[in-house]
Structures are given as structure tokens and as C-alpha cells.
XYZ file of N, CA, C and O in Angstrom:
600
model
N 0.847 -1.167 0.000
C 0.000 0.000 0.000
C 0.899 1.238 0.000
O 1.670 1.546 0.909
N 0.721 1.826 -1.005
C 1.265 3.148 -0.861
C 1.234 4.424 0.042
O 0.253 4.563 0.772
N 2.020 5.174 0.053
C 2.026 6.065 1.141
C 0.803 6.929 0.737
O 0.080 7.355 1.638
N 0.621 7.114 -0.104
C -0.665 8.537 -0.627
C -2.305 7.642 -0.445
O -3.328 8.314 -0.308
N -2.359 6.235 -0.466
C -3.234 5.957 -0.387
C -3.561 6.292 1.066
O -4.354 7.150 1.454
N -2.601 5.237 2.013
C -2.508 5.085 3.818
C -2.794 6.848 4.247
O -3.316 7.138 5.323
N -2.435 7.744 3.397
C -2.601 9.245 4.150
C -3.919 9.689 3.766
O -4.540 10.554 4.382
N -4.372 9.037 2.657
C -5.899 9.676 2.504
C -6.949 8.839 3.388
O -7.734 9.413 4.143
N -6.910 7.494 3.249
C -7.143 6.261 4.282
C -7.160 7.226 5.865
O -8.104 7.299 6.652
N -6.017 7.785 5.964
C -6.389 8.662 7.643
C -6.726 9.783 7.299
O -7.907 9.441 7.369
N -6.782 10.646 7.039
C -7.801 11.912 6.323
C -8.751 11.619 6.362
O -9.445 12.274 7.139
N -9.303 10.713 5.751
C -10.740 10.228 5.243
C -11.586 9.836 6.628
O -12.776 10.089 6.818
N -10.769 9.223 7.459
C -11.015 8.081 8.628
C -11.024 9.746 9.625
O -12.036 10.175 10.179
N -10.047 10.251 9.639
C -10.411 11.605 10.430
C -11.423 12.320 10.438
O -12.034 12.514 11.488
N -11.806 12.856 9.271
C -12.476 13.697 8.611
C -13.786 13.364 9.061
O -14.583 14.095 9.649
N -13.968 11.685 8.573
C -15.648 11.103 8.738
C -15.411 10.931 10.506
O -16.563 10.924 10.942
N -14.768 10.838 11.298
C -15.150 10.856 13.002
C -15.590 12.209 13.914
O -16.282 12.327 14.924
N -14.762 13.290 12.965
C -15.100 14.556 13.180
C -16.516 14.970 12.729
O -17.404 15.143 13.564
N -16.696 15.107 11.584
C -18.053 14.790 10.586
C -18.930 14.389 12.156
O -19.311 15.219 12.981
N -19.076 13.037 12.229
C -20.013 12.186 13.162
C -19.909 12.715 14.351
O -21.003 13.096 14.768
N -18.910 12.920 15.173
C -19.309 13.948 16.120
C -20.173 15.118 16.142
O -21.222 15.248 16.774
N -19.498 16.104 15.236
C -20.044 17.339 15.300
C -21.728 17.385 14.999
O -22.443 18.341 15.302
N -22.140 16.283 14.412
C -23.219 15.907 13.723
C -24.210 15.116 15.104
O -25.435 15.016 15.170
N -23.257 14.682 16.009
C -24.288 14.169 17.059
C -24.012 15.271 17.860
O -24.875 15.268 18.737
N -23.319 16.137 18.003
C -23.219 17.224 19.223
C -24.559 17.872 18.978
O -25.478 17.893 19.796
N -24.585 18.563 17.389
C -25.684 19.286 16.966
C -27.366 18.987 16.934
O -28.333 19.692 17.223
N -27.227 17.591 16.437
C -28.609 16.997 16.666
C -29.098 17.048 18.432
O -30.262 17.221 18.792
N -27.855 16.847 19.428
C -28.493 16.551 20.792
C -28.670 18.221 21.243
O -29.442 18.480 22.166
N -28.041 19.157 20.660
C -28.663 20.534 20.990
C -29.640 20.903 20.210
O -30.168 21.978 20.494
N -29.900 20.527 19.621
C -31.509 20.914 18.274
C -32.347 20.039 19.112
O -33.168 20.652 19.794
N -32.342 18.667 19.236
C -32.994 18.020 19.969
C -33.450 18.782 21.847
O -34.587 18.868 22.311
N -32.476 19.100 22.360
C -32.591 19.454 23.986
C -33.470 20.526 23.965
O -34.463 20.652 24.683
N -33.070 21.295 23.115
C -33.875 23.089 22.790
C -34.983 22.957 22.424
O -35.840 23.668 22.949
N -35.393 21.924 21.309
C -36.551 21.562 21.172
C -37.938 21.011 21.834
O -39.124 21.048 21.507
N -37.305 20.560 22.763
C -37.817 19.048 23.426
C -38.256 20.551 24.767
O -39.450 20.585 25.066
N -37.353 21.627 25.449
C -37.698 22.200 26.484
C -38.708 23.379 25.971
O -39.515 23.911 26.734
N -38.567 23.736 24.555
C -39.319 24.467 24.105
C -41.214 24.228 24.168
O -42.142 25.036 24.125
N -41.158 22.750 24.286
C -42.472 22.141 23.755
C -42.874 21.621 25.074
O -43.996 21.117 25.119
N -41.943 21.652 26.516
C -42.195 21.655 27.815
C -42.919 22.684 27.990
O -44.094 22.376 28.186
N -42.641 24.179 28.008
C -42.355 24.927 28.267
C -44.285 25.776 27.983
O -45.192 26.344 28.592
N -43.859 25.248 26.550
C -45.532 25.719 26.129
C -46.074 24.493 26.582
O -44.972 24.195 26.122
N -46.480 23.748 26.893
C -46.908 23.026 27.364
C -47.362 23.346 29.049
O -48.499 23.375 29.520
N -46.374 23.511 29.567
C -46.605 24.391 30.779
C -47.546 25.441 30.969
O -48.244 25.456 31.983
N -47.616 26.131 30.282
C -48.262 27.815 29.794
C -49.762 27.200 29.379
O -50.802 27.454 29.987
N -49.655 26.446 28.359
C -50.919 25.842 28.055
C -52.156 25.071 29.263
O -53.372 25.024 29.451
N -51.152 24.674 29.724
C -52.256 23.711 30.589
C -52.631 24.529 31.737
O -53.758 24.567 32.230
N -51.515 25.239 32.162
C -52.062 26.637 33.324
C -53.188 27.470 32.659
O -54.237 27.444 33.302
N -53.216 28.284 31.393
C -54.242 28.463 30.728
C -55.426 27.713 30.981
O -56.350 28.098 31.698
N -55.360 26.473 30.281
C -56.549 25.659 30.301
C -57.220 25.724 31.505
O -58.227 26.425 31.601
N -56.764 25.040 32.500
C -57.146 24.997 34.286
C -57.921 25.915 34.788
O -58.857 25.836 35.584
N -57.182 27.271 33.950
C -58.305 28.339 34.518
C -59.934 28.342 33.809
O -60.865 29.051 34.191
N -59.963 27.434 32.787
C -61.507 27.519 32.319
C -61.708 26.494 32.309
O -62.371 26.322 31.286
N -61.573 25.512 32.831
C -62.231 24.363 33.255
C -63.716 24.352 34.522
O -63.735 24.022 35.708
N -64.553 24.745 33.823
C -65.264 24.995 35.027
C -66.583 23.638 35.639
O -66.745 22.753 34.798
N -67.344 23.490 36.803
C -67.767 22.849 36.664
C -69.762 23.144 36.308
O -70.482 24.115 36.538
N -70.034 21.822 35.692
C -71.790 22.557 35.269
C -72.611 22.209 37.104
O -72.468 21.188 37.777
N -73.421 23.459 37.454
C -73.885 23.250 38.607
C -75.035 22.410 38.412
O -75.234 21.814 39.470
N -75.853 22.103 37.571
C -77.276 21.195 37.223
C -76.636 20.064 37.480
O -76.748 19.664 38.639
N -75.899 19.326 36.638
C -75.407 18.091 36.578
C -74.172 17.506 37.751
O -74.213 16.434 38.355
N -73.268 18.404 37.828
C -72.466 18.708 38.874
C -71.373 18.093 38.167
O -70.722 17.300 38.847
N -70.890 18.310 36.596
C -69.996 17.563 36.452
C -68.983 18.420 35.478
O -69.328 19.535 35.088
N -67.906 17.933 35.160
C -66.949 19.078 34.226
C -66.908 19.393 33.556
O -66.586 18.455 32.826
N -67.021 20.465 32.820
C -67.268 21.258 31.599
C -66.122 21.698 30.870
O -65.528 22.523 31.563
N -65.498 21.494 29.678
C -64.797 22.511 28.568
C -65.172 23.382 27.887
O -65.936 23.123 26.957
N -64.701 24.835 28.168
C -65.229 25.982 27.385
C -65.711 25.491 26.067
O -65.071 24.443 25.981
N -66.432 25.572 24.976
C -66.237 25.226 23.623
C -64.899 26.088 22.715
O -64.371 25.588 21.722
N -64.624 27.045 23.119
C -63.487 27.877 22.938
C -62.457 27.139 22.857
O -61.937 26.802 21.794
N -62.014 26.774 24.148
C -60.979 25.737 24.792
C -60.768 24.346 23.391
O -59.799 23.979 22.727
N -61.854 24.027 23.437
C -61.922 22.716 22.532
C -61.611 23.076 20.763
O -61.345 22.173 19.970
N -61.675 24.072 20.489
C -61.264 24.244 19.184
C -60.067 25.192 19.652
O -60.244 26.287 19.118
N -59.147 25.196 20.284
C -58.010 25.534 20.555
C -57.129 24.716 21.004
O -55.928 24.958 21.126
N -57.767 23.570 21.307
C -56.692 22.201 22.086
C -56.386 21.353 20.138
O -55.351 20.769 19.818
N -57.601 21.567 19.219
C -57.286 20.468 18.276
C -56.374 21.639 17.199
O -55.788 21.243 16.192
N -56.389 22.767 17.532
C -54.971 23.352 16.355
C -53.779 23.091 16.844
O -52.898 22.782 16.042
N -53.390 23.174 18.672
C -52.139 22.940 19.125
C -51.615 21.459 19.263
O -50.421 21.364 19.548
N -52.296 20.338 19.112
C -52.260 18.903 19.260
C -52.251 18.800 20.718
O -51.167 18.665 21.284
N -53.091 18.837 21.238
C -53.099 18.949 22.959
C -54.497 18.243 23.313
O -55.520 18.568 22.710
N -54.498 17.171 24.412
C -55.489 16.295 24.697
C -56.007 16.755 25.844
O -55.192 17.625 26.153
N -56.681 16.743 26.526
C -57.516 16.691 28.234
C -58.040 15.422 28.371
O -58.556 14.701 27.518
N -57.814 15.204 29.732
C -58.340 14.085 30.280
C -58.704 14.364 31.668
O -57.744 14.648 32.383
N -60.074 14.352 32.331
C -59.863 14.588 33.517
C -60.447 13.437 34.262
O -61.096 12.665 33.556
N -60.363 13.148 35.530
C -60.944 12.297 36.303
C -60.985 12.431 37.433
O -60.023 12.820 38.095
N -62.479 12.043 38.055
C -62.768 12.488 39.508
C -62.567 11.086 39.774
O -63.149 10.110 39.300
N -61.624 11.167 40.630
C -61.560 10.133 41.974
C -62.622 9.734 42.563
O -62.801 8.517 42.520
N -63.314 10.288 43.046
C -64.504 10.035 43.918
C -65.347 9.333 42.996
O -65.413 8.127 43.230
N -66.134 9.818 41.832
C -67.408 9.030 41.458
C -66.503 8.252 40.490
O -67.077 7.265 40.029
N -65.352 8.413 40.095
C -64.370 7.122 39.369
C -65.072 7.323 37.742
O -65.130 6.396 36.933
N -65.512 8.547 37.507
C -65.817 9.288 36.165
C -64.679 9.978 35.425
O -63.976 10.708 36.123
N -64.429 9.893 34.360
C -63.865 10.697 33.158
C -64.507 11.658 32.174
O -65.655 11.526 31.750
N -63.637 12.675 31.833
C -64.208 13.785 30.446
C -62.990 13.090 29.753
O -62.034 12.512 30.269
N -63.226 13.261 28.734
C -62.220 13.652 27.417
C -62.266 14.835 26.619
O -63.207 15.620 26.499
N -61.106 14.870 26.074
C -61.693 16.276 25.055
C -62.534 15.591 23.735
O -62.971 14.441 23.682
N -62.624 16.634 22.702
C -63.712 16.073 21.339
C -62.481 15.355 20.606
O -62.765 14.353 19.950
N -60.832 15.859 20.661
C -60.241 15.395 19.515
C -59.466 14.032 20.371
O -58.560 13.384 19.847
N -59.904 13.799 21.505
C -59.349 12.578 21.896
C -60.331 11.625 21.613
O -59.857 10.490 21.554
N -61.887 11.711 21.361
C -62.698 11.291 20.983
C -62.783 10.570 19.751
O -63.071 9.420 19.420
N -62.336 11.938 19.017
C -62.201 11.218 17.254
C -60.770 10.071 17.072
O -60.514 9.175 16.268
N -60.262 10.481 17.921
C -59.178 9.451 17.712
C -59.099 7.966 18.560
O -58.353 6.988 18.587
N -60.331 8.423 19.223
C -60.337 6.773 19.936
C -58.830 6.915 20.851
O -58.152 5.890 20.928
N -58.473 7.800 21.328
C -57.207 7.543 22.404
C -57.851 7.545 24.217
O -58.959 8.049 24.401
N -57.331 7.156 25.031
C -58.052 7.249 26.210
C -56.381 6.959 26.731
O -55.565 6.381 26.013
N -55.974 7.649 28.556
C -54.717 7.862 28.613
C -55.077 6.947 29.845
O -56.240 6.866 30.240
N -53.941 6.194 30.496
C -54.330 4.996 31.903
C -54.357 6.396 32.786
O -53.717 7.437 32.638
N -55.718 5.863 34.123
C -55.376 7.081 34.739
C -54.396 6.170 36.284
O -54.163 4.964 36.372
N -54.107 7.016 37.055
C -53.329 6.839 37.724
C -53.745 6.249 39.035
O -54.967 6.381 38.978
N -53.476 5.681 40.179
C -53.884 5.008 41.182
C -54.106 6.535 41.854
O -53.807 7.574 41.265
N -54.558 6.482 42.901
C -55.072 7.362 43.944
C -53.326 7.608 44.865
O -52.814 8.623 45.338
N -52.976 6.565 44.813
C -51.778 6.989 45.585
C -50.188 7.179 45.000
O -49.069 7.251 45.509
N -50.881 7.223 43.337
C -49.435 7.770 42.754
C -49.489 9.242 41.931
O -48.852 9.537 40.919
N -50.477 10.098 42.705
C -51.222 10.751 42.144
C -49.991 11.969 42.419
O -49.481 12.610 41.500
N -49.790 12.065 43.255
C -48.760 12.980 43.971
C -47.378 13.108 43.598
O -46.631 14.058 43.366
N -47.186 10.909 43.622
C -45.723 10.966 42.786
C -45.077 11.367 41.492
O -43.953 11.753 41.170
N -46.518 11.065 40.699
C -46.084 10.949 39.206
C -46.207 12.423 38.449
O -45.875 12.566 37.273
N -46.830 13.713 39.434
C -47.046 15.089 39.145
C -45.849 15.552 37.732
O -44.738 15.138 37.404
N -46.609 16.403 37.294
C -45.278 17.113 36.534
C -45.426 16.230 34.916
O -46.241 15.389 34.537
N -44.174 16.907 34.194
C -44.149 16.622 33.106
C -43.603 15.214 32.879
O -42.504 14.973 33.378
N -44.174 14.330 32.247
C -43.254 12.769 31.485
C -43.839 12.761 30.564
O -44.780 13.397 30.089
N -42.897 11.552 30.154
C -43.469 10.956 28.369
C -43.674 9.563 28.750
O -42.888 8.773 29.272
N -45.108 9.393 28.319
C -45.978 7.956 27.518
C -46.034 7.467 26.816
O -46.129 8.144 25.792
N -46.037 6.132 26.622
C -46.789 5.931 24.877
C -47.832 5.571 25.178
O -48.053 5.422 26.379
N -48.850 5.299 24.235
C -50.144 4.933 23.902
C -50.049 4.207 22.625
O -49.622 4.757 21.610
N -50.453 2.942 22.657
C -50.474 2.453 21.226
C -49.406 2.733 20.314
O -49.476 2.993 19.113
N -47.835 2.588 21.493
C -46.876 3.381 20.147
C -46.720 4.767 20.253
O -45.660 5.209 20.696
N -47.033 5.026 20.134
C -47.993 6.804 19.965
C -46.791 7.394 21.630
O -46.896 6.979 22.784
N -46.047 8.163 21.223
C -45.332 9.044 22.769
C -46.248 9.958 22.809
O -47.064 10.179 21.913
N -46.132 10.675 24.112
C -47.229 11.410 24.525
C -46.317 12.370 25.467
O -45.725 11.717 26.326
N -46.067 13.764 25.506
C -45.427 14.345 26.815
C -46.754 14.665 27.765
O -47.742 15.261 27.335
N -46.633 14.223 28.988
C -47.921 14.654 29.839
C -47.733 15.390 30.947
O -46.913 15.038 31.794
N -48.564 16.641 31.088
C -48.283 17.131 31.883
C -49.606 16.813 32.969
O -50.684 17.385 32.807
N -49.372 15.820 34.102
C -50.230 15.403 35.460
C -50.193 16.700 36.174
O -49.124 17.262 35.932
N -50.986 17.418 36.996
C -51.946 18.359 37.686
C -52.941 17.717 38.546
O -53.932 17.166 38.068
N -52.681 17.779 39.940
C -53.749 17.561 40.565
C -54.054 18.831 40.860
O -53.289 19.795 40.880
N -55.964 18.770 41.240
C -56.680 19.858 41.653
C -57.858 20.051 42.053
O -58.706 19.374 41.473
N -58.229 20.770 42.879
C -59.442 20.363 43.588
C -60.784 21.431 43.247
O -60.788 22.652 43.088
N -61.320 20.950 43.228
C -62.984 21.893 43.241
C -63.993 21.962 44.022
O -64.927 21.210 43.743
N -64.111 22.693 45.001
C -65.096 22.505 45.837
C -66.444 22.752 45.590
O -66.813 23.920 45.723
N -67.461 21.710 45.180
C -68.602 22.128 45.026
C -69.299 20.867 45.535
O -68.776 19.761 45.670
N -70.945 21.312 45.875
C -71.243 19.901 46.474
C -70.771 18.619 46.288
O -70.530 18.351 45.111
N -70.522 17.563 47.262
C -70.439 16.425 46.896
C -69.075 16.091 45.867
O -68.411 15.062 45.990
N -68.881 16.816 45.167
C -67.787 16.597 44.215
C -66.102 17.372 44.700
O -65.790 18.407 45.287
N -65.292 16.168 44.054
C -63.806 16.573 44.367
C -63.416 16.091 43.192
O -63.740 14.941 42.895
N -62.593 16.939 42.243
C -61.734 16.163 41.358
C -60.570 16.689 41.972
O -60.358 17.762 42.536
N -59.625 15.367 41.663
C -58.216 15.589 41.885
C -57.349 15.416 40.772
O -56.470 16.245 41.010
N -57.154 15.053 40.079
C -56.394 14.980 38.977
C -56.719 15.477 37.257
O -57.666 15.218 36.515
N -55.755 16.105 37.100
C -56.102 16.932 35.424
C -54.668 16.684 34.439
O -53.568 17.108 34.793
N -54.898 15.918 33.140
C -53.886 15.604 32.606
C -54.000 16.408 31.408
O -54.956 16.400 30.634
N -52.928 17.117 31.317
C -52.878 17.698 29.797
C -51.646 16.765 28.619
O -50.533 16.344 28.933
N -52.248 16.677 27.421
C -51.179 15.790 26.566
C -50.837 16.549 25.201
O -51.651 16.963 24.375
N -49.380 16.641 25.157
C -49.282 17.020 23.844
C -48.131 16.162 23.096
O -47.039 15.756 23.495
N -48.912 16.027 21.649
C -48.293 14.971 20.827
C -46.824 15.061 20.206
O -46.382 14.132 19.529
């Protein structure tokens, strides 16, 4: 083997390790920035939401603005709520059309599992942001409010 081959042979072999680094450095900062960006609104969003979640006094049960609901299916964002007590669920309309439903959580990991994670569903990742919260109105307590974005 010649000398001009063996020097391009390490050039080449250099070149492509540098290449592959710089190329995973960049993807895991496009990736990190991304990933806190979509926390972040996510955060903002579901504090939003919470505040118009109200409950109906006839029926005594939870209501979504209609507002709310054609604003959750432009951002890809799910609701799920569930009262502990009567062991009832809402969904939103676009978790509906999609036939998705999210596991809800035991009563006593309600506390642990707070905050933002990622799920799958059918495959399907999910970042979720868990919220417990309470409502005082007759007879009724919900404690837990999940917001999901895809």
C-alpha cells in the first residue's frame, strides 16, 4: 500500500469521526432546545386551560369551554380529567375522534407521578403534563387533570 493511499485512508477516517461527532453534538442541541421548548408551552398551556375548566352546577360535572376545545385540536393537545370520587372521566372532542383514552393513575401515585413525562399509547409518545386539583362544590372533588401534547 502506498504512502498517498494510507494518508488519505487517515484523512478520510479523520475527517468522517469529526463529521459524526459534530453531527451528534448538533442533533443533541436541536434536539434538547426543542424538546424544552415544547415543555415549556406546554406548561403555559395547561395553566391556561385549568383556569376555564369549570364545573356545570345542574349536573355537577366538568365542563370545557367550547373555545378551549377548538383551541386544544390546532395545538395537538389532549384533556383528560378524572374524579376520583365518582371514578368518572371527560375527554376532550379530539381525543374522541381518535379513539385515544390515557391509563389514569392510582389514587396513591397521584402525587408521585405530578409534573411533566413521556408515555406511549399504542406506540404513539405522549409528553404529559399530570396536575392535581381540587374543586369545591357539592359532593364533588376532582383531583387529577392531565394535559397531553403529541
Amino acid at each position: 500500500m502506498s504512502i498517498r493511499l494510507r494518508l488519505t485512508a487517515w484523512y478520510s477516517g479523520i475527517l468522517a469521526a469529526v463529521l459524526i461527532f459534530w453531527g451528534v453534538v448538533i442533533y443533541a442541541f436541536v434536539y434538547f432546545n426543542s424538546y424544552q421548548e415544547v415543555e415549556q408551552q406546554l406548561k403555559v398551556k395547561s395553566t391556561r386551560i385549568t383556569e376555564q375548566i369549570g364545573v356545570n352546577p345542574l349536573s355537577q360535572s366538568l365542563d370545557l369551554d367550547p373555545f378551549t376545545e377548538s383551541q386544544l385540536q390546532e395545538a395537538q393537545i389532549y384533556i383528560q380529567l378524572w374524579d376520583y370520587q365518582s371514578r368518572s372521566g371527560i375527554i376532550s372532542g379530539n381525543m374522541k375522534k381518535l379513539g385515544i383514552q390515557f391509563p389514569v393513575l392510582k389514587t396513591n401515585e397521584i402525587l408521585e407521578k405530578r409534573g411533566i413525562s413521556k408515555i406511549y399509547v399504542d406506540g404513539t409518545p405522549f409528553l404529559v403534563n399530570q396536575l392535581p386539583f381540587l374543586f369545591r362544590v357539592p359532593m364533588k372533588y376532582v383531583e387529577f387533570f392531565r394535559l397531553v401534547r403529541m
